[in-house]
CSV table of C-alpha atoms and ligand atoms in Angstrom, one decimal:
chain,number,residue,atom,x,y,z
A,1,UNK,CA,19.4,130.0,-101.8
A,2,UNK,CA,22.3,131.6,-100.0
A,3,UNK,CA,21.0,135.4,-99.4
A,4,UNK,CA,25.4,136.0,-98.8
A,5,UNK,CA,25.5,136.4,-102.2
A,6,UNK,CA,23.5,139.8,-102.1
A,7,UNK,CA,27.2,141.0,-99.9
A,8,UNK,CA,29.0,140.2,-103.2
A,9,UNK,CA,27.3,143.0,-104.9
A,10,UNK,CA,29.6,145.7,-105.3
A,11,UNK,CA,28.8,149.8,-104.6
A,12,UNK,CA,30.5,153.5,-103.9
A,13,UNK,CA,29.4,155.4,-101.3
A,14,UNK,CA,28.1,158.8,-101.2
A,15,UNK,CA,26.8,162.1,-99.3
A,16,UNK,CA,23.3,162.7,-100.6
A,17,UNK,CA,22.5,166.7,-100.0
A,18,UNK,CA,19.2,168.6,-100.6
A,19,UNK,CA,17.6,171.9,-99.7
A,20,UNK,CA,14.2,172.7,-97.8
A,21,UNK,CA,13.0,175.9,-96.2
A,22,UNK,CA,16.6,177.2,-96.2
A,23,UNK,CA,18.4,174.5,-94.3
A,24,UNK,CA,20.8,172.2,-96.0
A,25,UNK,CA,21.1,168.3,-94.6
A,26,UNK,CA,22.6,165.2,-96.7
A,27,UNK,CA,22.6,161.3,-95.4
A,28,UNK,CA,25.2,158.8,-96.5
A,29,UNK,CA,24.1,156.5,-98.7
A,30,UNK,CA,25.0,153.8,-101.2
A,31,UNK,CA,22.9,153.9,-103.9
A,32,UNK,CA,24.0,155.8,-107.0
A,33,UNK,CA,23.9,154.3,-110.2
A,34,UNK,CA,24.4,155.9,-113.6
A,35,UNK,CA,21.1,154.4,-115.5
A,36,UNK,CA,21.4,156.4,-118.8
A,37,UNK,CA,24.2,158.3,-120.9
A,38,UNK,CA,21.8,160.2,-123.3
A,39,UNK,CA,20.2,162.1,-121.4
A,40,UNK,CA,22.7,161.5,-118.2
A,41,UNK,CA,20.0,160.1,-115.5
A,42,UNK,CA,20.6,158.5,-112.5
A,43,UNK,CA,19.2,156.5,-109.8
A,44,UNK,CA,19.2,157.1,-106.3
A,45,UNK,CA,17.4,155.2,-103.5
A,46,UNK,CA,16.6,156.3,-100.5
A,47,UNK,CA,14.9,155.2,-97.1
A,48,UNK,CA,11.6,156.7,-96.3
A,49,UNK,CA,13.0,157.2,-92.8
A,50,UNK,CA,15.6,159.7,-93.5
A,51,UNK,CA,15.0,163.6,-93.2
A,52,UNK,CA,17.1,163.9,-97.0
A,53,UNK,CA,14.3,161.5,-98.4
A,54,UNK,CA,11.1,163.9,-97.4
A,55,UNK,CA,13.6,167.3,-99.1
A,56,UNK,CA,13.9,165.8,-102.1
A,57,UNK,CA,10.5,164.5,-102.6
A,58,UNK,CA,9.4,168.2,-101.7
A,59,UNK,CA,12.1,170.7,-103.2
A,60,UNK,CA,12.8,167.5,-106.5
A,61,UNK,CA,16.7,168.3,-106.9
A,62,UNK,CA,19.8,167.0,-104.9
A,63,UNK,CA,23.6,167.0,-104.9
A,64,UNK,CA,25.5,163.9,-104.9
A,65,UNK,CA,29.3,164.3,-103.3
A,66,UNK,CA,31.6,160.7,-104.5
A,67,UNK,CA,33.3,160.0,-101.7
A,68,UNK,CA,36.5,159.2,-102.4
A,69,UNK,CA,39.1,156.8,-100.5
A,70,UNK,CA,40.2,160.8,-98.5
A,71,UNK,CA,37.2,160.5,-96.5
A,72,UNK,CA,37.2,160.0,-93.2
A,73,UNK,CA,35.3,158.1,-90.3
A,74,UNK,CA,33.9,162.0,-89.3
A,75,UNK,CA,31.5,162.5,-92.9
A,76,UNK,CA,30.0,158.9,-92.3
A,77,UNK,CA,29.3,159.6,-88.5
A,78,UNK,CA,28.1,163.6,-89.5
A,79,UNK,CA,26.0,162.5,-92.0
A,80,UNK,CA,25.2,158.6,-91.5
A,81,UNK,CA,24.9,158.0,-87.9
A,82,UNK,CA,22.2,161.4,-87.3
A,83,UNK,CA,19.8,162.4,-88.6
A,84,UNK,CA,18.6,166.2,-90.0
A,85,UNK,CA,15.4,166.1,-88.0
A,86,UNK,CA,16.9,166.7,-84.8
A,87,UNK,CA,20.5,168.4,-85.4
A,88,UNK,CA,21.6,170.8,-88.6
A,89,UNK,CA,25.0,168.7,-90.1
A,90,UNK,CA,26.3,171.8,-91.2
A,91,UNK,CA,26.9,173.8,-88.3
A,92,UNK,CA,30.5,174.8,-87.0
A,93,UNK,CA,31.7,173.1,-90.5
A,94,UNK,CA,33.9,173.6,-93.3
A,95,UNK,CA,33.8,170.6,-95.2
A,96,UNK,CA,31.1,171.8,-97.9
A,97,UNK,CA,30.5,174.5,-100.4
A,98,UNK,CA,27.2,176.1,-102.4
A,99,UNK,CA,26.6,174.3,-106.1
A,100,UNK,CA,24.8,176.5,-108.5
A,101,UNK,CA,21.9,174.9,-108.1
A,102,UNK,CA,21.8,176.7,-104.4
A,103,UNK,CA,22.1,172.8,-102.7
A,104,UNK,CA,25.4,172.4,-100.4
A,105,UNK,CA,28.1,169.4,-101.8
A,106,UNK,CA,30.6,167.9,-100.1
A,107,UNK,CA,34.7,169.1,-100.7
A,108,UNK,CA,36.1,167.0,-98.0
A,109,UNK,CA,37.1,163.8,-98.8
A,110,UNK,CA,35.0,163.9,-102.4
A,111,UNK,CA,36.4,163.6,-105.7
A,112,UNK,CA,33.2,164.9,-107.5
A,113,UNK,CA,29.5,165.9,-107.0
A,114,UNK,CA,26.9,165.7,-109.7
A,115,UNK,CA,23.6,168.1,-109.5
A,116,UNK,CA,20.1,166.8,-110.5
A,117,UNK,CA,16.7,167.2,-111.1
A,118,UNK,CA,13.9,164.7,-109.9
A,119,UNK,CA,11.8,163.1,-113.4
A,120,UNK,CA,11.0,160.5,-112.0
A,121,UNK,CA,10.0,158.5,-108.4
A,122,UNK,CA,8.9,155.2,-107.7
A,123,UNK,CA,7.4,154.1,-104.3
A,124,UNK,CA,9.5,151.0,-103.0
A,125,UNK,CA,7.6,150.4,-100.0
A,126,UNK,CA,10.6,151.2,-97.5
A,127,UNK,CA,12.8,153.3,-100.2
A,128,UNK,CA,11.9,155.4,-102.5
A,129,UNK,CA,13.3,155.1,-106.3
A,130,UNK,CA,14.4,158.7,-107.5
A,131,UNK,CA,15.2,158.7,-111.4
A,132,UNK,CA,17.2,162.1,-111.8
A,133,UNK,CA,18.5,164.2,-114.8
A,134,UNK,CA,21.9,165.2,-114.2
A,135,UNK,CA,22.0,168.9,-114.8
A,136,UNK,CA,25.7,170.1,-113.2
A,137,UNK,CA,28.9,167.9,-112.4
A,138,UNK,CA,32.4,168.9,-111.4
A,139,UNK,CA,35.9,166.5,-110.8
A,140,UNK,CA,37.3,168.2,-107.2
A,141,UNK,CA,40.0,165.4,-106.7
A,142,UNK,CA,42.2,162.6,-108.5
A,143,UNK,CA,42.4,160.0,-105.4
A,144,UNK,CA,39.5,157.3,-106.2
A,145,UNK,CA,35.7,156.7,-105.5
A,146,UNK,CA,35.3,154.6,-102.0
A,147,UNK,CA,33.6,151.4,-102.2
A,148,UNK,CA,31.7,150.0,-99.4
A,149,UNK,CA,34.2,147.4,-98.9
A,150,UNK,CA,36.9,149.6,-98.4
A,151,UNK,CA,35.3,151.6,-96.2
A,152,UNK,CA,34.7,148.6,-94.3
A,153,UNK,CA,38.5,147.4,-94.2
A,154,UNK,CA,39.9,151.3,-94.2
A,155,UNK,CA,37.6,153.7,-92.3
A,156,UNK,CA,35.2,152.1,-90.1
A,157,UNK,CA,36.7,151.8,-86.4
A,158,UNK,CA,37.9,148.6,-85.5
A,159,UNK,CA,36.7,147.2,-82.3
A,160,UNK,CA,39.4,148.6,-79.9
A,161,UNK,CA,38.8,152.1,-81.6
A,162,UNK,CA,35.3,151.9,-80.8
A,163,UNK,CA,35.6,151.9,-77.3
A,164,UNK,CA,37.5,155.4,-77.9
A,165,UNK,CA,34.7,156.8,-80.1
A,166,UNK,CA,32.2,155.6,-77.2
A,167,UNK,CA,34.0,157.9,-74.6
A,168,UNK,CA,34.1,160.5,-77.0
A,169,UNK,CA,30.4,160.5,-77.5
A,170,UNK,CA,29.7,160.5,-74.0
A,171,UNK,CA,26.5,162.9,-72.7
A,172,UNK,CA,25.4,162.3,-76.4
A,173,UNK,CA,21.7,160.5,-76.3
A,174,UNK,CA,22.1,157.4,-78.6
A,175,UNK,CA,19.9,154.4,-79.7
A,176,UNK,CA,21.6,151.4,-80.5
A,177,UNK,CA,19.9,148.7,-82.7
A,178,UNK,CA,19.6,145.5,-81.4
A,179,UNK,CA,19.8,143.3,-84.4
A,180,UNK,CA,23.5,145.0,-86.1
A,181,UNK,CA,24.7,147.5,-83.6
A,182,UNK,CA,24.1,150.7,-86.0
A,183,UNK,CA,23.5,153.7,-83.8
A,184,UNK,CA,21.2,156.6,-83.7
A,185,UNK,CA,22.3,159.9,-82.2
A,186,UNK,CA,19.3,161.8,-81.1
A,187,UNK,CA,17.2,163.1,-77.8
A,188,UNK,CA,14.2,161.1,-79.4
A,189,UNK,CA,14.1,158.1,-81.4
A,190,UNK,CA,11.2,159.0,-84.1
A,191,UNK,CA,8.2,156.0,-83.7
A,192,UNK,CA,8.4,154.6,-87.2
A,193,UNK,CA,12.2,154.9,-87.4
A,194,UNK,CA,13.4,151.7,-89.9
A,195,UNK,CA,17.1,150.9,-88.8
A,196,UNK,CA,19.1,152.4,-92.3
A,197,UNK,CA,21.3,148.8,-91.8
A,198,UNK,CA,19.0,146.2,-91.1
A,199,UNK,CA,15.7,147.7,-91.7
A,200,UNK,CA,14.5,146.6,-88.2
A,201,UNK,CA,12.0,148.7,-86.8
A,202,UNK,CA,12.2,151.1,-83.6
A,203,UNK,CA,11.2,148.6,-81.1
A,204,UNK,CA,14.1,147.2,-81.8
A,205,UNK,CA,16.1,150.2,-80.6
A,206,UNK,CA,17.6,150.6,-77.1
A,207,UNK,CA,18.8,154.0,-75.5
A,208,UNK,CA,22.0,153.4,-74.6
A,209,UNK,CA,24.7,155.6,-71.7
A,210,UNK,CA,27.3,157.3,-73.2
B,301,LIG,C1,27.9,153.2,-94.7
B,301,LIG,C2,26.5,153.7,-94.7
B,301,LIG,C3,25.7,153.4,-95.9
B,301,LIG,C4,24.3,153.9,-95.9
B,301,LIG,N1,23.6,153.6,-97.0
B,301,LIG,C5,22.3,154.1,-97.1
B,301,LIG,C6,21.5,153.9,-98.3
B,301,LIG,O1,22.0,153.4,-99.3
B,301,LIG,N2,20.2,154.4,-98.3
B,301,LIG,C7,19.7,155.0,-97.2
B,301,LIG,O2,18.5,155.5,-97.3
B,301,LIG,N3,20.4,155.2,-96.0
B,301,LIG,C8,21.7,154.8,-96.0
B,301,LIG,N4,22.5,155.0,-94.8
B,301,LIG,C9,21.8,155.5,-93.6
B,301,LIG,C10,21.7,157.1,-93.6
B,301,LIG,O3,22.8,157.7,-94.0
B,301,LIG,C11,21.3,157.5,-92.2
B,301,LIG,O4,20.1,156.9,-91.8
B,301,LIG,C12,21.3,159.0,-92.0
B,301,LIG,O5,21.4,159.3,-90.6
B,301,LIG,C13,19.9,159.7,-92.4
B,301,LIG,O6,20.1,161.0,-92.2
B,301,LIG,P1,18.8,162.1,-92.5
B,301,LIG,O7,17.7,161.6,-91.6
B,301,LIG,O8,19.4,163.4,-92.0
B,301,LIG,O9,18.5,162.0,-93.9
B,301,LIG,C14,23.8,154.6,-94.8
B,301,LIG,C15,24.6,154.8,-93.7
B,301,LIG,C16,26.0,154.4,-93.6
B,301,LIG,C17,26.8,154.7,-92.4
């Protein structure tokens, strides 16, 4: 069994949005899949850990913005490197506009955004499994959907960029996960915090100087 195989699976990459008790937040994610044509449902999984994953399991709807290959390193660090339980993603911001359904979606760096409505959800143990009718959708931009892979070759920092992003983040308060390196930026790291990457837990977290 060679579990490398499971990094040959291919996916697009995406700024999940919902609404709850008037404050918008969204988390980066990679786990849209069109399931149906008639009626147009989707799939969307998400980790019990994140701040989105409790607003849509209370308010039922979301956005989804496509990235496309325009995005840059800023979305995934606004909305995949923090979290919406300790910091409001939309403030001093202009990359985002209202959809009809009242739910902020993504116009930098997107070529589309789709609206839905929650039928469905599955317990996964760490995700959840959201089956959603599509209910809105608009085209913003021609340039093409990011894929994970290209993100990894195009957008994230290579090493020597790194250490530039680390002095930039300096008197920030980050968590650093042992196992793969992904970082949390918060004051407090939340006790049954599952690392997005690895899915290691929060013992495995260290605070880390910036
Ligand atoms: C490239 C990338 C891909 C990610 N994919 C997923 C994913 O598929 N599912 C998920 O639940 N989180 C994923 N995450 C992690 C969340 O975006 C991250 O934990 C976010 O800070 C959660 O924010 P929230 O607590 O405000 O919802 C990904 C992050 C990055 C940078």
């Amino acid at each position: 069994m060679d579990l490398m195989a499971m990094n040959k699976l291919t996916y697009g990459l995406f700024v999940l949005t919902a609404r709850m008790n008037g404050k918008d937040n969204g988390c980066i994610i990679n786990t849209v899949q069109q399931v149906t044509v008639e009626p147009n449902r989707i799939t969307v999984a998400v980790n019990k850990a994140n701040y989105t994953h409790d607003m849509i399991c209370e308010a039922k709807k979301f956005n989804v913005s496509i990235l496309s290959e325009k995005a840059d390193f800023e979305i995934f660090k606004r909305f995949g490197f923090q979290s919406g339980r300790n910091t409001d993603k939309f403030a001093n911001w202009t990359g985002y506009e209202t959809a009809p359904n009242g739910i902020s979606y993504i116009t930098q760096g997107t070529n589309a955004y789709l609206s839905a409505n929650v039928v469905e959800q599955k317990d996964l143990g760490s995700h959840t499994l959201f089956i959603a009718e599509v209910i809105d959708l608009q085209v913003l931009d021609a340039a093409p959907s990011v894929t994970y892979s290209y993100y990894h070759s195009h957008i994230k920092p290579k090493p020597q960029e790194k250490q530039a992003l680390a002095e930039e983040a300096k008197g920030q308060s980050v968590w650093r996960c042992e196992i793969c390196g992904y970082e949390y930026v918060g004051e407090e790291l939340p006790a049954d915090y599952i690392c997005p990457v690895c899915k290691h837990p929060a013992s495995d977290f260290v605070r880390v100087e910036k």
